[in-house]
Amino acid sequence: MNKIQHINVGGYPFSINEDAYYKLDQYLVRLNNHFSHSDGAKEIMEDIEGRIAELFKEYMQGGSIVNMDHVNKMIQVMGTPENLGTEEEGETSSGYSEAYYRTGKRMFRDPYDKKISGVCSGLAHYFGIEDPTWVRVAFVFFGMWGFGILLYIALIFILPEAVTAADRLAMKGKTINIQNIAEKVEEEIAEMTEHFHEWRDKWKRKKKKF
Amino acid sequence: MKIENSIAQMKKGVLEMCILAIISEEQVYPSDIIQKLRMADLIVVEGTLYPILTRLKNNGLLEYHWKESNAGPPRKYFTITETGKEALKTLSSSWIQFVQSVNQSLQIKSNHE
């Protein structure tokens, strides 16, 4: 048994198996990223989607559901962003796509590791200091002259909070791509479940005391 | 590999000219263009073509119109514009010159060996 999704590709409705749907979705997102800095990116994607719809119709030949084989076959014809990169950009491709994916390290506040507002741990990520405690100690130390407190308050307002998975990757200076983000999200869900268990255990223990 | 990159660069350089040449013969649909380019071993995947077509169209070298198709969504059929014809003329004459001078320099090398 396989769950089915209903989608619209290039203005045409298709029923598609769930696994094939995820593959297609990921493929389109990657293509979209690849073309996002080209002229007329929207038009290019529309043309490609139109062609994909045509290919699906051709492959299905009276069948009614798009499956994984169809998607794989289509990707072979259209090409992955990697294929496109080497064909289209030639030697510049590697540097080009890397520059695009690697947005570079950016300064954020880390809401997952904070004492007050996450400024110190954000700075620690940025400067590659493993233990944010050192940054906190430094702030307290300089804070005695008043300058640190002002700087801290300013930073609360200047630095954005690293909310999304992409922000959190940029905060740690890691490359941003779909796989990375997916990993990050999984990691965070696991962390959340852990916190939840901890919290539940604590609560249970408290309850027992009464 | 560096050599593969150089070959890719060469192909990339002539691709626009070849596409213009194909379209100048008759109005065509992108997948017809692909078939011809594939036979000439200039292109492997279809996705490469769409950005080039869009660029040529935005620069006024190509035009397209929609045609209904029984195989799926309406298709874009491309034709060459007057500007496109001019560009193709310039490109192909400099290509011929280019080939001659490149061949000449290759000849000189092989004579020395």
PDB file of C-alpha atoms in Angstrom:
ATOM      1  CA  MET A   1       0.000   0.000   0.000  1.00  0.00           C
ATOM      2  CA  ASN A   2       1.237   3.469  -0.819  1.00  0.00           C
ATOM      3  CA  LYS A   3      -0.170   6.873   0.018  1.00  0.00           C
ATOM      4  CA  ILE A   4      -0.954   9.164  -2.906  1.00  0.00           C
ATOM      5  CA  GLN A   5      -0.541  12.910  -3.284  1.00  0.00           C
ATOM      6  CA  HIS A   6      -2.317  15.160  -5.744  1.00  0.00           C
ATOM      7  CA  ILE A   7      -0.133  17.747  -7.382  1.00  0.00           C
ATOM      8  CA  ASN A   8      -0.164  20.343 -10.117  1.00  0.00           C
ATOM      9  CA  VAL A   9       2.820  20.271 -12.444  1.00  0.00           C
ATOM     10  CA  GLY A  10       2.973  22.893 -15.170  1.00  0.00           C
ATOM     11  CA  GLY A  11      -0.770  23.437 -14.851  1.00  0.00           C
ATOM     12  CA  TYR A  12      -1.642  19.742 -15.116  1.00  0.00           C
ATOM     13  CA  PRO A  13      -3.002  17.611 -12.297  1.00  0.00           C
ATOM     14  CA  PHE A  14      -1.193  14.404 -11.395  1.00  0.00           C
ATOM     15  CA  SER A  15      -1.617  11.706  -8.788  1.00  0.00           C
ATOM     16  CA  ILE A  16       1.743  10.690  -7.471  1.00  0.00           C
ATOM     17  CA  ASN A  17       2.997   8.099  -4.988  1.00  0.00           C
ATOM     18  CA  GLU A  18       4.208   9.653  -1.793  1.00  0.00           C
ATOM     19  CA  ASP A  19       7.841   8.527  -2.129  1.00  0.00           C
ATOM     20  CA  ALA A  20       7.945   9.804  -5.710  1.00  0.00           C
ATOM     21  CA  TYR A  21       6.368  13.057  -4.552  1.00  0.00           C
ATOM     22  CA  TYR A  22       9.159  13.730  -2.062  1.00  0.00           C
ATOM     23  CA  LYS A  23      11.795  12.985  -4.657  1.00  0.00           C
ATOM     24  CA  LEU A  24      10.140  15.315  -7.164  1.00  0.00           C
ATOM     25  CA  ASP A  25       9.659  18.044  -4.604  1.00  0.00           C
ATOM     26  CA  GLN A  26      13.289  17.901  -3.550  1.00  0.00           C
ATOM     27  CA  TYR A  27      14.423  17.917  -7.156  1.00  0.00           C
ATOM     28  CA  LEU A  28      12.367  21.005  -7.980  1.00  0.00           C
ATOM     29  CA  VAL A  29      13.624  22.857  -4.917  1.00  0.00           C
ATOM     30  CA  ARG A  30      17.210  22.107  -5.899  1.00  0.00           C
ATOM     31  CA  LEU A  31      16.623  23.215  -9.474  1.00  0.00           C
ATOM     32  CA  ASN A  32      14.952  26.352  -8.240  1.00  0.00           C
ATOM     33  CA  ASN A  33      17.991  27.140  -6.108  1.00  0.00           C
ATOM     34  CA  HIS A  34      20.258  26.446  -9.039  1.00  0.00           C
ATOM     35  CA  PHE A  35      18.467  28.895 -11.317  1.00  0.00           C
ATOM     36  CA  SER A  36      17.525  31.465  -8.702  1.00  0.00           C
ATOM     37  CA  HIS A  37      20.362  33.771  -9.750  1.00  0.00           C
ATOM     38  CA  SER A  38      19.847  33.391 -13.501  1.00  0.00           C
ATOM     39  CA  ASP A  39      17.915  35.887 -15.603  1.00  0.00           C
ATOM     40  CA  GLY A  40      14.262  34.969 -15.891  1.00  0.00           C
ATOM     41  CA  ALA A  41      14.466  32.265 -13.235  1.00  0.00           C
ATOM     42  CA  LYS A  42      10.696  32.093 -12.956  1.00  0.00           C
ATOM     43  CA  GLU A  43      10.246  31.545 -16.660  1.00  0.00           C
ATOM     44  CA  ILE A  44      12.944  28.874 -16.758  1.00  0.00           C
ATOM     45  CA  MET A  45      11.237  26.965 -13.959  1.00  0.00           C
ATOM     46  CA  GLU A  46       7.862  27.262 -15.696  1.00  0.00           C
ATOM     47  CA  ASP A  47       9.330  25.869 -18.905  1.00  0.00           C
ATOM     48  CA  ILE A  48      10.919  23.026 -17.014  1.00  0.00           C
ATOM     49  CA  GLU A  49       7.730  22.206 -15.142  1.00  0.00           C
ATOM     50  CA  GLY A  50       5.824  22.208 -18.406  1.00  0.00           C
ATOM     51  CA  ARG A  51       8.316  19.786 -19.873  1.00  0.00           C
ATOM     52  CA  ILE A  52       8.147  17.587 -16.773  1.00  0.00           C
ATOM     53  CA  ALA A  53       4.362  17.393 -17.118  1.00  0.00           C
ATOM     54  CA  GLU A  54       4.802  16.342 -20.725  1.00  0.00           C
ATOM     55  CA  LEU A  55       7.365  13.699 -19.845  1.00  0.00           C
ATOM     56  CA  PHE A  56       5.130  12.278 -17.111  1.00  0.00           C
ATOM     57  CA  LYS A  57       2.230  12.015 -19.556  1.00  0.00           C
ATOM     58  CA  GLU A  58       4.498  10.276 -22.019  1.00  0.00           C
ATOM     59  CA  TYR A  59       5.823   7.802 -19.425  1.00  0.00           C
ATOM     60  CA  MET A  60       2.479   6.971 -17.883  1.00  0.00           C
ATOM     61  CA  GLN A  61       0.852   5.965 -21.181  1.00  0.00           C
ATOM     62  CA  GLY A  62      -2.659   5.546 -19.851  1.00  0.00           C
ATOM     63  CA  GLY A  63      -1.554   4.710 -16.306  1.00  0.00           C
ATOM     64  CA  SER A  64      -2.915   7.085 -13.718  1.00  0.00           C
ATOM     65  CA  ILE A  65      -0.222   7.398 -11.056  1.00  0.00           C
ATOM     66  CA  VAL A  66       3.274   8.834 -11.262  1.00  0.00           C
ATOM     67  CA  ASN A  67       5.732   6.534  -9.511  1.00  0.00           C
ATOM     68  CA  MET A  68       9.374   6.596  -8.513  1.00  0.00           C
ATOM     69  CA  ASP A  69      10.543   5.139 -11.845  1.00  0.00           C
ATOM     70  CA  HIS A  70       8.863   7.949 -13.742  1.00  0.00           C
ATOM     71  CA  VAL A  71      10.475  10.579 -11.549  1.00  0.00           C
ATOM     72  CA  ASN A  72      13.916   8.987 -11.864  1.00  0.00           C
ATOM     73  CA  LYS A  73      13.566   8.717 -15.620  1.00  0.00           C
ATOM     74  CA  MET A  74      12.491  12.346 -15.850  1.00  0.00           C
ATOM     75  CA  ILE A  75      15.448  13.518 -13.748  1.00  0.00           C
ATOM     76  CA  GLN A  76      17.794  11.643 -16.064  1.00  0.00           C
ATOM     77  CA  VAL A  77      16.382  13.477 -19.054  1.00  0.00           C
ATOM     78  CA  MET A  78      16.232  16.923 -17.453  1.00  0.00           C
ATOM     79  CA  GLY A  79      19.464  16.611 -15.498  1.00  0.00           C
ATOM     80  CA  THR A  80      20.336  17.264 -11.872  1.00  0.00           C
ATOM     81  CA  PRO A  81      21.670  20.682 -10.840  1.00  0.00           C
ATOM     82  CA  GLU A  82      25.124  19.063 -10.749  1.00  0.00           C
ATOM     83  CA  ASN A  83      24.835  17.960 -14.402  1.00  0.00           C
ATOM     84  CA  LEU A  84      23.551  21.386 -15.352  1.00  0.00           C
ATOM     85  CA  GLY A  85      26.385  23.044 -13.512  1.00  0.00           C
ATOM     86  CA  THR A  86      29.083  21.208 -15.426  1.00  0.00           C
ATOM     87  CA  GLU A  87      27.385  21.597 -18.776  1.00  0.00           C
ATOM     88  CA  GLU A  88      26.366  25.165 -18.415  1.00  0.00           C
ATOM     89  CA  GLU A  89      29.070  26.822 -16.373  1.00  0.00           C
ATOM     90  CA  GLY A  90      32.022  24.629 -17.208  1.00  0.00           C
ATOM     91  CA  GLU A  91      34.995  25.324 -14.985  1.00  0.00           C
ATOM     92  CA  THR A  92      33.363  28.067 -12.959  1.00  0.00           C
ATOM     93  CA  SER A  93      30.655  25.725 -11.752  1.00  0.00           C
ATOM     94  CA  SER A  94      32.286  24.442  -8.601  1.00  0.00           C
ATOM     95  CA  GLY A  95      33.200  27.836  -7.216  1.00  0.00           C
ATOM     96  CA  TYR A  96      29.930  29.266  -8.372  1.00  0.00           C
ATOM     97  CA  SER A  97      27.589  26.798  -6.699  1.00  0.00           C
ATOM     98  CA  GLU A  98      29.657  26.782  -3.548  1.00  0.00           C
ATOM     99  CA  ALA A  99      29.512  30.535  -3.283  1.00  0.00           C
ATOM    100  CA  TYR A 100      25.805  30.271  -3.633  1.00  0.00           C
ATOM    101  CA  TYR A 101      25.272  27.595  -1.019  1.00  0.00           C
ATOM    102  CA  ARG A 102      27.809  28.858   1.446  1.00  0.00           C
ATOM    103  CA  THR A 103      26.242  32.018   2.725  1.00  0.00           C
ATOM    104  CA  GLY A 104      29.083  32.377   5.199  1.00  0.00           C
ATOM    105  CA  LYS A 105      29.036  32.650   8.916  1.00  0.00           C
ATOM    106  CA  ARG A 106      26.673  35.180  10.360  1.00  0.00           C
ATOM    107  CA  MET A 107      26.204  36.524  13.836  1.00  0.00           C
ATOM    108  CA  PHE A 108      23.038  35.518  15.629  1.00  0.00           C
ATOM    109  CA  ARG A 109      21.691  35.093  19.125  1.00  0.00           C
ATOM    110  CA  ASP A 110      21.344  31.444  20.046  1.00  0.00           C
ATOM    111  CA  PRO A 111      17.945  30.893  21.663  1.00  0.00           C
ATOM    112  CA  TYR A 112      18.801  27.266  22.516  1.00  0.00           C
ATOM    113  CA  ASP A 113      21.763  28.087  24.707  1.00  0.00           C
ATOM    114  CA  LYS A 114      21.095  31.242  26.633  1.00  0.00           C
ATOM    115  CA  LYS A 115      21.422  32.732  30.069  1.00  0.00           C
ATOM    116  CA  ILE A 116      19.824  36.083  29.261  1.00  0.00           C
ATOM    117  CA  SER A 117      19.203  36.467  25.557  1.00  0.00           C
ATOM    118  CA  GLY A 118      21.704  34.226  23.765  1.00  0.00           C
ATOM    119  CA  VAL A 119      24.109  37.044  22.781  1.00  0.00           C
ATOM    120  CA  CYS A 120      27.149  35.394  24.365  1.00  0.00           C
ATOM    121  CA  SER A 121      26.566  31.947  22.909  1.00  0.00           C
ATOM    122  CA  GLY A 122      25.898  33.551  19.522  1.00  0.00           C
ATOM    123  CA  LEU A 123      29.235  35.368  19.721  1.00  0.00           C
ATOM    124  CA  ALA A 124      30.911  32.157  20.830  1.00  0.00           C
ATOM    125  CA  HIS A 125      29.568  30.346  17.743  1.00  0.00           C
ATOM    126  CA  TYR A 126      30.731  33.166  15.539  1.00  0.00           C
ATOM    127  CA  PHE A 127      34.269  33.276  16.868  1.00  0.00           C
ATOM    128  CA  GLY A 128      34.503  29.498  17.143  1.00  0.00           C
ATOM    129  CA  ILE A 129      34.787  29.453  20.938  1.00  0.00           C
ATOM    130  CA  GLU A 130      33.514  26.118  22.128  1.00  0.00           C
ATOM    131  CA  ASP A 131      32.347  27.091  25.586  1.00  0.00           C
ATOM    132  CA  PRO A 132      30.208  30.258  25.660  1.00  0.00           C
ATOM    133  CA  THR A 133      30.967  30.566  29.393  1.00  0.00           C
ATOM    134  CA  TRP A 134      34.254  32.290  28.486  1.00  0.00           C
ATOM    135  CA  VAL A 135      32.382  34.929  26.529  1.00  0.00           C
ATOM    136  CA  ARG A 136      29.991  35.402  29.452  1.00  0.00           C
ATOM    137  CA  VAL A 137      32.886  35.760  31.877  1.00  0.00           C
ATOM    138  CA  ALA A 138      34.481  38.335  29.583  1.00  0.00           C
ATOM    139  CA  PHE A 139      31.241  40.298  29.431  1.00  0.00           C
ATOM    140  CA  VAL A 140      30.837  40.310  33.193  1.00  0.00           C
ATOM    141  CA  PHE A 141      34.460  41.396  33.535  1.00  0.00           C
ATOM    142  CA  PHE A 142      34.146  44.293  31.086  1.00  0.00           C
ATOM    143  CA  GLY A 143      30.681  44.992  32.365  1.00  0.00           C
ATOM    144  CA  MET A 144      32.224  46.406  35.523  1.00  0.00           C
ATOM    145  CA  TRP A 145      33.207  49.532  33.566  1.00  0.00           C
ATOM    146  CA  GLY A 146      29.719  49.977  32.190  1.00  0.00           C
ATOM    147  CA  PHE A 147      30.763  49.662  28.563  1.00  0.00           C
ATOM    148  CA  GLY A 148      29.989  45.921  28.464  1.00  0.00           C
ATOM    149  CA  ILE A 149      26.444  46.422  29.675  1.00  0.00           C
ATOM    150  CA  LEU A 150      25.747  48.991  26.979  1.00  0.00           C
ATOM    151  CA  LEU A 151      27.311  46.769  24.336  1.00  0.00           C
ATOM    152  CA  TYR A 152      25.287  43.806  25.536  1.00  0.00           C
ATOM    153  CA  ILE A 153      22.017  45.712  25.383  1.00  0.00           C
ATOM    154  CA  ALA A 154      22.892  46.997  21.914  1.00  0.00           C
ATOM    155  CA  LEU A 155      23.683  43.474  20.729  1.00  0.00           C
ATOM    156  CA  ILE A 156      20.319  42.160  21.964  1.00  0.00           C
ATOM    157  CA  PHE A 157      18.685  44.523  19.514  1.00  0.00           C
ATOM    158  CA  ILE A 158      21.211  44.267  16.678  1.00  0.00           C
ATOM    159  CA  LEU A 159      21.623  40.511  16.462  1.00  0.00           C
ATOM    160  CA  PRO A 160      18.702  38.505  15.110  1.00  0.00           C
ATOM    161  CA  GLU A 161      17.683  35.328  16.876  1.00  0.00           C
ATOM    162  CA  ALA A 162      18.650  32.141  15.009  1.00  0.00           C
ATOM    163  CA  VAL A 163      15.139  30.814  14.588  1.00  0.00           C
ATOM    164  CA  THR A 164      15.144  28.648  11.474  1.00  0.00           C
ATOM    165  CA  ALA A 165      17.374  25.679  10.759  1.00  0.00           C
ATOM    166  CA  ALA A 166      19.070  27.706   7.989  1.00  0.00           C
ATOM    167  CA  ASP A 167      19.836  30.489  10.500  1.00  0.00           C
ATOM    168  CA  ARG A 168      21.324  27.996  12.895  1.00  0.00           C
ATOM    169  CA  LEU A 169      23.558  26.533  10.183  1.00  0.00           C
ATOM    170  CA  ALA A 170      24.691  30.026   9.169  1.00  0.00           C
ATOM    171  CA  MET A 171      25.364  30.810  12.830  1.00  0.00           C
ATOM    172  CA  LYS A 172      27.779  27.906  13.022  1.00  0.00           C
ATOM    173  CA  GLY A 173      29.213  28.693   9.596  1.00  0.00           C
ATOM    174  CA  LYS A 174      28.049  25.445   8.035  1.00  0.00           C
ATOM    175  CA  THR A 175      27.026  25.061   4.413  1.00  0.00           C
ATOM    176  CA  ILE A 176      23.343  25.398   3.808  1.00  0.00           C
ATOM    177  CA  ASN A 177      21.734  22.821   1.580  1.00  0.00           C
ATOM    178  CA  ILE A 178      18.676  20.673   1.812  1.00  0.00           C
ATOM    179  CA  GLN A 179      20.369  17.648   3.302  1.00  0.00           C
ATOM    180  CA  ASN A 180      21.990  19.783   5.941  1.00  0.00           C
ATOM    181  CA  ILE A 181      18.739  21.456   6.853  1.00  0.00           C
ATOM    182  CA  ALA A 182      16.940  18.120   7.017  1.00  0.00           C
ATOM    183  CA  GLU A 183      19.641  16.804   9.358  1.00  0.00           C
ATOM    184  CA  LYS A 184      19.406  19.927  11.487  1.00  0.00           C
ATOM    185  CA  VAL A 185      15.645  19.641  11.790  1.00  0.00           C
ATOM    186  CA  GLU A 186      15.870  15.984  12.775  1.00  0.00           C
ATOM    187  CA  GLU A 187      18.531  16.845  15.338  1.00  0.00           C
ATOM    188  CA  GLU A 188      16.350  19.548  16.816  1.00  0.00           C
ATOM    189  CA  ILE A 189      13.296  17.332  16.997  1.00  0.00           C
ATOM    190  CA  ALA A 190      15.365  14.720  18.848  1.00  0.00           C
ATOM    191  CA  GLU A 191      16.592  17.438  21.207  1.00  0.00           C
ATOM    192  CA  MET A 192      13.063  18.625  21.841  1.00  0.00           C
ATOM    193  CA  THR A 193      11.834  15.119  22.636  1.00  0.00           C
ATOM    194  CA  GLU A 194      14.706  14.753  25.049  1.00  0.00           C
ATOM    195  CA  HIS A 195      13.813  18.002  26.778  1.00  0.00           C
ATOM    196  CA  PHE A 196      10.242  16.895  26.944  1.00  0.00           C
ATOM    197  CA  HIS A 197      11.193  13.586  28.598  1.00  0.00           C
ATOM    198  CA  GLU A 198      13.413  15.388  31.088  1.00  0.00           C
ATOM    199  CA  TRP A 199      10.651  17.783  31.939  1.00  0.00           C
ATOM    200  CA  ARG A 200       8.126  14.949  32.307  1.00  0.00           C
ATOM    201  CA  ASP A 201      10.456  12.985  34.608  1.00  0.00           C
ATOM    202  CA  LYS A 202      11.040  16.052  36.744  1.00  0.00           C
ATOM    203  CA  TRP A 203       7.351  16.648  37.006  1.00  0.00           C
ATOM    204  CA  LYS A 204       6.702  13.013  37.945  1.00  0.00           C
ATOM    205  CA  ARG A 205       9.322  13.199  40.674  1.00  0.00           C
ATOM    206  CA  LYS A 206       7.791  16.376  42.051  1.00  0.00           C
ATOM    207  CA  LYS A 207       4.390  14.757  42.078  1.00  0.00           C
ATOM    208  CA  LYS A 208       5.709  11.813  44.064  1.00  0.00           C
ATOM    209  CA  LYS A 209       7.031  14.132  46.735  1.00  0.00           C
ATOM    210  CA  PHE A 210       3.604  15.442  47.492  1.00  0.00           C
TER     211      PHE A 210
ATOM    212  CA  MET B   1      39.463  17.195 -14.230  1.00  0.00           C
ATOM    213  CA  LYS B   2      40.896  20.265 -15.973  1.00  0.00           C
ATOM    214  CA  ILE B   3      40.696  18.816 -19.498  1.00  0.00           C
ATOM    215  CA  GLU B   4      37.027  17.985 -19.120  1.00  0.00           C
ATOM    216  CA  ASN B   5      36.436  21.534 -17.980  1.00  0.00           C
ATOM    217  CA  SER B   6      38.173  22.926 -21.038  1.00  0.00           C
ATOM    218  CA  ILE B   7      36.048  20.757 -23.304  1.00  0.00           C
ATOM    219  CA  ALA B   8      32.901  21.850 -21.448  1.00  0.00           C
ATOM    220  CA  GLN B   9      33.956  25.469 -21.938  1.00  0.00           C
ATOM    221  CA  MET B  10      34.434  24.956 -25.669  1.00  0.00           C
ATOM    222  CA  LYS B  11      31.006  23.384 -25.987  1.00  0.00           C
ATOM    223  CA  LYS B  12      29.452  26.123 -23.936  1.00  0.00           C
ATOM    224  CA  GLY B  13      30.993  28.727 -26.217  1.00  0.00           C
ATOM    225  CA  VAL B  14      29.407  27.361 -29.377  1.00  0.00           C
ATOM    226  CA  LEU B  15      26.103  26.260 -27.866  1.00  0.00           C
ATOM    227  CA  GLU B  16      24.268  29.547 -28.361  1.00  0.00           C
ATOM    228  CA  MET B  17      25.403  29.753 -31.962  1.00  0.00           C
ATOM    229  CA  CYS B  18      24.242  26.177 -32.644  1.00  0.00           C
ATOM    230  CA  ILE B  19      20.874  26.813 -31.033  1.00  0.00           C
ATOM    231  CA  LEU B  20      20.408  29.930 -33.144  1.00  0.00           C
ATOM    232  CA  ALA B  21      21.382  27.959 -36.242  1.00  0.00           C
ATOM    233  CA  ILE B  22      18.876  25.186 -35.500  1.00  0.00           C
ATOM    234  CA  ILE B  23      16.081  27.659 -34.866  1.00  0.00           C
ATOM    235  CA  SER B  24      16.939  29.665 -37.986  1.00  0.00           C
ATOM    236  CA  GLU B  25      16.066  26.656 -40.164  1.00  0.00           C
ATOM    237  CA  GLU B  26      12.520  26.162 -38.918  1.00  0.00           C
ATOM    238  CA  GLN B  27      10.377  26.971 -35.926  1.00  0.00           C
ATOM    239  CA  VAL B  28      11.079  24.388 -33.306  1.00  0.00           C
ATOM    240  CA  TYR B  29      10.032  23.074 -29.971  1.00  0.00           C
ATOM    241  CA  PRO B  30      12.748  22.805 -27.262  1.00  0.00           C
ATOM    242  CA  SER B  31      12.843  19.012 -27.252  1.00  0.00           C
ATOM    243  CA  ASP B  32      13.499  19.022 -31.042  1.00  0.00           C
ATOM    244  CA  ILE B  33      16.472  21.278 -30.395  1.00  0.00           C
ATOM    245  CA  ILE B  34      17.703  18.909 -27.729  1.00  0.00           C
ATOM    246  CA  GLN B  35      17.561  15.945 -30.053  1.00  0.00           C
ATOM    247  CA  LYS B  36      19.736  17.700 -32.610  1.00  0.00           C
ATOM    248  CA  LEU B  37      22.188  18.921 -29.989  1.00  0.00           C
ATOM    249  CA  ARG B  38      22.397  15.466 -28.490  1.00  0.00           C
ATOM    250  CA  MET B  39      23.210  13.945 -31.840  1.00  0.00           C
ATOM    251  CA  ALA B  40      26.019  16.467 -32.137  1.00  0.00           C
ATOM    252  CA  ASP B  41      27.121  15.549 -28.606  1.00  0.00           C
ATOM    253  CA  LEU B  42      26.838  19.176 -27.515  1.00  0.00           C
ATOM    254  CA  ILE B  43      24.321  18.721 -24.746  1.00  0.00           C
ATOM    255  CA  VAL B  44      23.386  15.844 -22.473  1.00  0.00           C
ATOM    256  CA  VAL B  45      20.509  16.998 -20.286  1.00  0.00           C
ATOM    257  CA  GLU B  46      17.493  19.080 -21.255  1.00  0.00           C
ATOM    258  CA  GLY B  47      17.687  21.385 -18.277  1.00  0.00           C
ATOM    259  CA  THR B  48      20.702  23.133 -19.807  1.00  0.00           C
ATOM    260  CA  LEU B  49      18.692  24.408 -22.742  1.00  0.00           C
ATOM    261  CA  TYR B  50      15.919  26.325 -20.992  1.00  0.00           C
ATOM    262  CA  PRO B  51      18.067  29.028 -19.401  1.00  0.00           C
ATOM    263  CA  ILE B  52      19.814  29.647 -22.727  1.00  0.00           C
ATOM    264  CA  LEU B  53      16.519  29.933 -24.607  1.00  0.00           C
ATOM    265  CA  THR B  54      15.176  32.348 -22.016  1.00  0.00           C
ATOM    266  CA  ARG B  55      18.323  34.446 -22.232  1.00  0.00           C
ATOM    267  CA  LEU B  56      18.298  34.560 -26.030  1.00  0.00           C
ATOM    268  CA  LYS B  57      14.623  35.457 -25.991  1.00  0.00           C
ATOM    269  CA  ASN B  58      15.134  38.232 -23.417  1.00  0.00           C
ATOM    270  CA  ASN B  59      17.932  39.623 -25.577  1.00  0.00           C
ATOM    271  CA  GLY B  60      15.543  39.793 -28.508  1.00  0.00           C
ATOM    272  CA  LEU B  61      17.262  37.122 -30.625  1.00  0.00           C
ATOM    273  CA  LEU B  62      14.338  34.686 -30.401  1.00  0.00           C
ATOM    274  CA  GLU B  63      10.583  34.818 -30.192  1.00  0.00           C
ATOM    275  CA  TYR B  64       8.100  32.161 -29.276  1.00  0.00           C
ATOM    276  CA  HIS B  65       4.408  31.486 -29.568  1.00  0.00           C
ATOM    277  CA  TRP B  66       2.215  28.953 -27.843  1.00  0.00           C
ATOM    278  CA  LYS B  67       0.798  25.963 -29.686  1.00  0.00           C
ATOM    279  CA  GLU B  68      -1.692  23.462 -28.358  1.00  0.00           C
ATOM    280  CA  SER B  69      -0.340  19.950 -28.052  1.00  0.00           C
ATOM    281  CA  ASN B  70      -2.170  16.669 -27.647  1.00  0.00           C
ATOM    282  CA  ALA B  71       0.657  15.242 -25.556  1.00  0.00           C
ATOM    283  CA  GLY B  72       0.165  17.616 -22.631  1.00  0.00           C
ATOM    284  CA  PRO B  73       0.384  21.316 -21.866  1.00  0.00           C
ATOM    285  CA  PRO B  74       0.657  23.861 -24.706  1.00  0.00           C
ATOM    286  CA  ARG B  75       4.179  24.137 -26.075  1.00  0.00           C
ATOM    287  CA  LYS B  76       6.416  27.066 -26.810  1.00  0.00           C
ATOM    288  CA  TYR B  77       7.581  27.113 -30.405  1.00  0.00           C
ATOM    289  CA  PHE B  78      10.630  29.236 -31.072  1.00  0.00           C
ATOM    290  CA  THR B  79      11.478  31.307 -34.138  1.00  0.00           C
ATOM    291  CA  ILE B  80      14.472  33.508 -34.828  1.00  0.00           C
ATOM    292  CA  THR B  81      14.091  37.297 -35.037  1.00  0.00           C
ATOM    293  CA  GLU B  82      15.859  39.680 -37.428  1.00  0.00           C
ATOM    294  CA  THR B  83      18.278  40.608 -34.643  1.00  0.00           C
ATOM    295  CA  GLY B  84      18.844  36.897 -34.102  1.00  0.00           C
ATOM    296  CA  LYS B  85      19.650  36.370 -37.790  1.00  0.00           C
ATOM    297  CA  GLU B  86      22.156  39.221 -37.683  1.00  0.00           C
ATOM    298  CA  ALA B  87      23.753  37.789 -34.560  1.00  0.00           C
ATOM    299  CA  LEU B  88      23.967  34.349 -36.144  1.00  0.00           C
ATOM    300  CA  LYS B  89      25.638  35.801 -39.231  1.00  0.00           C
ATOM    301  CA  THR B  90      28.280  37.559 -37.143  1.00  0.00           C
ATOM    302  CA  LEU B  91      28.791  34.518 -34.956  1.00  0.00           C
ATOM    303  CA  SER B  92      29.165  32.034 -37.770  1.00  0.00           C
ATOM    304  CA  SER B  93      31.588  34.192 -39.764  1.00  0.00           C
ATOM    305  CA  SER B  94      33.800  34.699 -36.735  1.00  0.00           C
ATOM    306  CA  TRP B  95      33.506  30.970 -36.030  1.00  0.00           C
ATOM    307  CA  ILE B  96      34.881  30.123 -39.463  1.00  0.00           C
ATOM    308  CA  GLN B  97      37.771  32.493 -38.945  1.00  0.00           C
ATOM    309  CA  PHE B  98      38.336  31.094 -35.501  1.00  0.00           C
ATOM    310  CA  VAL B  99      38.446  27.493 -36.709  1.00  0.00           C
ATOM    311  CA  GLN B 100      40.922  28.417 -39.418  1.00  0.00           C
ATOM    312  CA  SER B 101      43.303  30.174 -37.073  1.00  0.00           C
ATOM    313  CA  VAL B 102      43.001  27.468 -34.426  1.00  0.00           C
ATOM    314  CA  ASN B 103      43.686  24.762 -36.995  1.00  0.00           C
ATOM    315  CA  GLN B 104      46.643  26.726 -38.218  1.00  0.00           C
ATOM    316  CA  SER B 105      48.186  26.956 -34.777  1.00  0.00           C
ATOM    317  CA  LEU B 106      47.576  23.243 -34.209  1.00  0.00           C
ATOM    318  CA  GLN B 107      49.257  22.505 -37.547  1.00  0.00           C
ATOM    319  CA  ILE B 108      52.331  24.509 -36.606  1.00  0.00           C
ATOM    320  CA  LYS B 109      52.720  22.535 -33.418  1.00  0.00           C
ATOM    321  CA  SER B 110      52.452  19.148 -35.065  1.00  0.00           C
ATOM    322  CA  ASN B 111      55.021  20.178 -37.733  1.00  0.00           C
ATOM    323  CA  HIS B 112      57.536  20.928 -35.014  1.00  0.00           C
ATOM    324  CA  GLU B 113      57.168  17.547 -33.387  1.00  0.00           C
TER     325      GLU B 113
END
